[in-house]
Amino acid sequence: MIHEILGINYYVIGPSLCLLMTGVFLLISDLSFKLKPRHQSIVVIFGLFITGILIYLKYGEFVKLGISSHFSSMILLDEFSLFGDFLLYIIAVCTLPLLWSASGALMEKRTEAIVLVLMSLSGFMLMTSSEHYLMLFIGLEIGSISLYALAGLNRNDPYSNEAALKYFLFGSFASAVLVYGVSLIYTSISSIGFFETALSIAYIGDSNIPLTAVIGLLLFTFGLLFKVSAAPFHAWAPDVYQGAPTAYVGYMAAIVKTSSFVVLARLFTIIFPLLSIDRSIVFQIISVLSVVLGSFFAITQSDFKRLIAYSGVAQAGLIFSGIASGGQATISSLFYLSIVRPIRVKINSKFIYPEFSKIANSFNVKVEKKSRRIDIQPVGYDVPRGFGIPFGGYFWLPLSLFIVTRNLNFCFGLFSYHLFLCIGPPFLGVLFIMGHKWVGTLMQVNEMCFAALFLFFLFVGINEIYLIWKNKKPLK
């Protein structure tokens, strides 16, 4: 009886518990028995394997129960929690082999590094499954504190010490903003969870909601935007990434953004549609500002890790643009976060770059690979010519705007242009490698046209949203 009243269901928190117990067991066994790296790897692999099984069993519970609350409405079982667990698990499986090989350079701190990774993963999984705001905060802090320590693991490196201190200070400030927002929500409408807040707003009526509740929701959102390093809340990211251990930068960026965006997607799907306030202009400004500032400052960076940080700022703006719009645009943003971006990087590294390298080697031409771009530099050229991989952020940001405004003509035009980019620029690149120097000019023109068309599509989308806002028509 008590078990049913409290809603105790260990399946819904099984993945987080398994990772937590794996980290604790690894730490205790290493202190007690001085495990060899081979034995430590067996413990980690076994823990990840059991975690994967528990995520599958959690999915089975969702099929059986549907959307449901557990542990006295503290933990939520819904599509977002399953999506967050699955995506975080994929990130861990893909990055842990690299982290394991890189942790050898940390010598005696290898175990601490892997334990911190497991603890952070456990905390962020708990965060994405939380219905109660305070439980969300607990998961966020478990994950964040682990990353603070991970950033400062190289104690002999002053940059690492600076990174840990800045990450701790800015992260604590972001958490304080988030908790202050929660306190305003609770004191205004006596709600402390996502669905509880939605029910309170629906019961009170949109016109009777206190201003402090709206401010609380905005502060809650801004606290999460600090975590994803969206502009203008991104100042901490470049210094933190530069000082953190190199192999762990990608993991730190991916896991925080993924969990925070899942929570933001739940917020903008459940609560914000009930409010009549037009939030689109403010949040779309944040999205565009993130893309512009992130892309602009990334160009000037000479340090690779700082480049990753500013690239993350731009990507945060792209993903947030869809989530802030709600509905179908939220689905497109989560699709981009989980599938499109990794696929583009993989296609470039596994298919496009190797083929261009083969052609370039036969013509003695230098070809350089970037994550989502190919640069070609023949002998005698000081500045390389290149092209980007299409269907990236420059496609999804305008597309999310056109989806919101239901402009199917521009959706089709944008899609057709990026289909052309799949064929035209690579063909010009091959001709340029083969020695047709006049093609270099065409490649420069193509990049200028690409930038101009992106700004054009972006202007059209923002202008349509502005006209909708001016005419006081709600976005659907």
XYZ file of C-alpha atoms in Angstrom, residues 85-328:
244
model
C 18.396 9.011 -20.948
C 18.941 7.463 -24.358
C 20.854 10.431 -25.758
C 23.050 10.799 -22.662
C 23.767 7.076 -22.770
C 24.816 7.297 -26.432
C 27.114 10.222 -25.589
C 28.710 8.181 -22.805
C 29.188 5.080 -24.962
C 30.742 7.119 -27.778
C 33.054 9.233 -25.626
C 34.167 6.902 -22.837
C 36.670 4.938 -25.002
C 38.397 8.222 -25.888
C 38.202 9.430 -22.286
C 39.648 6.144 -21.047
C 42.643 6.278 -23.381
C 43.225 9.965 -22.581
C 42.926 9.442 -18.822
C 46.187 7.479 -18.926
C 47.969 10.833 -19.149
C 46.456 11.754 -15.784
C 48.378 8.906 -14.121
C 47.031 8.424 -10.588
C 43.987 10.602 -11.333
C 42.617 8.140 -13.917
C 40.127 6.635 -11.490
C 38.964 10.025 -10.229
C 38.375 11.206 -13.815
C 36.249 8.191 -14.776
C 34.299 8.337 -11.486
C 33.539 12.017 -12.088
C 32.321 11.199 -15.596
C 29.976 8.498 -14.247
C 28.723 10.759 -11.450
C 28.010 13.620 -13.853
C 26.181 11.269 -16.207
C 24.077 9.955 -13.313
C 23.201 13.481 -12.174
C 22.147 14.724 -15.603
C 20.027 11.597 -16.199
C 18.263 12.349 -12.915
C 17.832 15.945 -14.051
C 16.078 15.000 -17.315
C 13.732 12.629 -15.422
C 12.707 15.127 -12.737
C 9.152 16.398 -12.415
C 9.859 18.288 -9.159
C 11.963 21.436 -9.525
C 14.061 20.677 -6.451
C 14.791 17.149 -7.678
C 15.830 18.729 -10.973
C 18.140 21.049 -9.059
C 19.674 18.105 -7.167
C 20.381 16.265 -10.431
C 21.781 19.424 -11.994
C 24.136 20.007 -9.075
C 25.326 16.390 -8.947
C 26.280 16.651 -12.611
C 27.646 20.196 -12.418
C 29.843 19.699 -9.347
C 31.359 16.623 -10.992
C 32.212 18.715 -14.049
C 33.678 21.518 -11.895
C 36.112 18.993 -10.436
C 36.770 17.462 -13.845
C 37.712 20.858 -15.312
C 40.362 21.372 -12.617
C 41.840 17.887 -12.670
C 45.226 19.097 -13.960
C 46.291 20.834 -10.748
C 49.745 21.732 -12.072
C 48.227 23.633 -14.994
C 47.240 27.233 -14.087
C 44.722 27.296 -16.969
C 43.023 24.228 -15.506
C 42.803 25.847 -12.075
C 41.370 28.998 -13.639
C 38.865 26.917 -15.624
C 37.638 25.104 -12.501
C 37.267 28.352 -10.547
C 35.418 30.177 -13.328
C 33.201 27.176 -14.013
C 32.340 26.927 -10.319
C 31.584 30.646 -9.933
C 29.519 31.025 -13.111
C 27.828 27.671 -12.600
C 26.894 28.584 -9.036
C 25.505 31.906 -10.240
C 23.416 30.119 -12.899
C 22.115 27.666 -10.295
C 21.241 30.561 -7.983
C 19.270 32.262 -10.769
C 17.426 28.994 -11.479
C 16.590 28.391 -7.798
C 15.448 31.993 -7.344
C 13.101 31.474 -10.292
C 11.753 28.315 -8.628
C 11.188 30.227 -5.365
C 9.232 32.942 -7.206
C 7.080 30.321 -8.921
C 6.340 28.580 -5.626
C 5.517 31.753 -3.681
C 3.291 33.023 -6.510
C 1.205 29.985 -7.485
C 2.274 27.352 -4.874
C 3.605 24.994 -7.553
C 6.898 23.124 -7.474
C 6.746 20.854 -10.548
C 6.214 21.027 -14.305
C 2.695 19.582 -14.514
C 1.760 21.147 -11.181
C 2.693 24.558 -12.599
C 0.757 23.876 -15.807
C -2.348 22.840 -13.840
C -2.092 25.932 -11.623
C -1.850 28.246 -14.645
C -4.795 26.532 -16.324
C -6.874 26.744 -13.107
C -6.042 30.353 -12.233
C -6.388 31.605 -15.773
C -3.756 33.294 -17.840
C -5.003 36.792 -17.080
C -4.782 36.207 -13.296
C -1.242 34.848 -13.135
C 0.970 37.021 -10.884
C 3.828 38.817 -12.586
C 6.269 37.202 -10.153
C 5.332 33.765 -11.514
C 6.146 34.872 -15.056
C 9.445 36.377 -13.879
C 10.178 33.120 -12.059
C 9.656 31.099 -15.242
C 11.928 33.477 -17.146
C 14.656 33.224 -14.488
C 14.320 29.433 -14.554
C 14.824 29.537 -18.337
C 17.773 31.938 -18.113
C 19.438 29.689 -15.536
C 19.324 26.801 -18.005
C 20.536 29.070 -20.822
C 23.615 29.788 -18.687
C 24.266 26.052 -18.604
C 24.035 25.675 -22.406
C 26.198 28.814 -22.890
C 23.710 30.640 -25.099
C 24.481 34.334 -25.697
C 24.607 36.599 -23.770
C 25.222 34.005 -21.030
C 28.255 32.438 -22.711
C 31.228 34.382 -21.291
C 32.415 31.483 -19.108
C 32.602 28.833 -21.853
C 35.808 29.746 -23.790
C 38.033 30.042 -20.704
C 36.603 26.899 -19.099
C 37.015 24.786 -22.237
C 40.523 26.102 -22.828
C 41.695 25.099 -19.346
C 39.860 21.783 -19.046
C 41.624 18.517 -19.988
C 41.496 18.326 -23.781
C 39.890 14.901 -24.088
C 37.044 15.860 -21.742
C 35.994 19.120 -23.409
C 33.672 17.459 -25.918
C 32.025 15.359 -23.224
C 31.530 18.369 -20.954
C 29.965 20.401 -23.759
C 27.685 17.634 -25.021
C 26.306 16.312 -21.752
C 25.364 19.696 -20.253
C 23.733 20.953 -23.451
C 21.804 17.734 -24.007
C 20.296 17.538 -20.514
C 19.529 21.270 -20.335
C 17.871 21.326 -23.744
C 15.704 18.332 -22.841
C 14.481 20.217 -19.752
C 13.924 23.362 -21.828
C 11.959 21.344 -24.392
C 9.699 19.991 -21.623
C 9.264 23.524 -20.225
C 8.336 25.045 -23.576
C 6.001 22.179 -24.438
C 4.079 21.912 -21.154
C 4.051 25.351 -19.502
C 4.788 28.209 -21.892
C 1.968 27.408 -24.376
C -0.502 28.183 -21.548
C 0.806 31.750 -21.262
C -0.515 34.466 -23.557
C 2.636 36.574 -23.202
C 4.477 36.738 -26.489
C 7.860 35.305 -25.596
C 8.928 34.550 -29.172
C 10.652 37.874 -29.858
C 12.850 37.730 -26.737
C 13.867 34.109 -27.219
C 14.407 34.417 -30.965
C 16.672 37.423 -30.287
C 18.674 35.202 -27.905
C 18.848 32.518 -30.612
C 20.024 34.866 -33.360
C 22.461 36.619 -31.001
C 23.960 33.253 -30.057
C 24.430 32.262 -33.697
C 25.918 35.606 -34.733
C 28.251 36.067 -31.744
C 29.298 32.411 -31.667
C 30.102 32.336 -35.381
C 31.824 35.733 -35.397
C 34.123 35.080 -32.435
C 34.862 31.532 -33.591
C 36.501 32.953 -36.719
C 39.098 34.847 -34.687
C 40.153 31.946 -32.439
C 43.555 30.287 -32.706
C 43.004 27.831 -29.836
C 41.000 24.767 -30.869
C 39.187 24.402 -27.537
C 38.079 28.037 -27.569
C 36.836 27.417 -31.106
C 34.743 24.506 -29.787
C 33.326 26.796 -27.097
C 32.175 29.472 -29.543
C 30.905 26.802 -31.923
C 28.847 25.503 -29.000
C 27.403 28.988 -28.481
C 26.261 29.083 -32.109
C 24.856 25.536 -31.914
C 22.995 26.442 -28.716
C 21.294 29.304 -30.552
C 20.307 27.042 -33.419
C 18.783 24.397 -31.158
C 17.089 26.913 -28.859
C 15.433 28.687 -31.795
C 13.220 25.671 -32.411
C 12.638 24.756 -28.780
C 11.534 28.293 -27.897
C 8.959 28.172 -30.682
C 7.351 24.995 -29.334
C 5.357 22.359 -31.203
C 6.877 20.925 -34.351
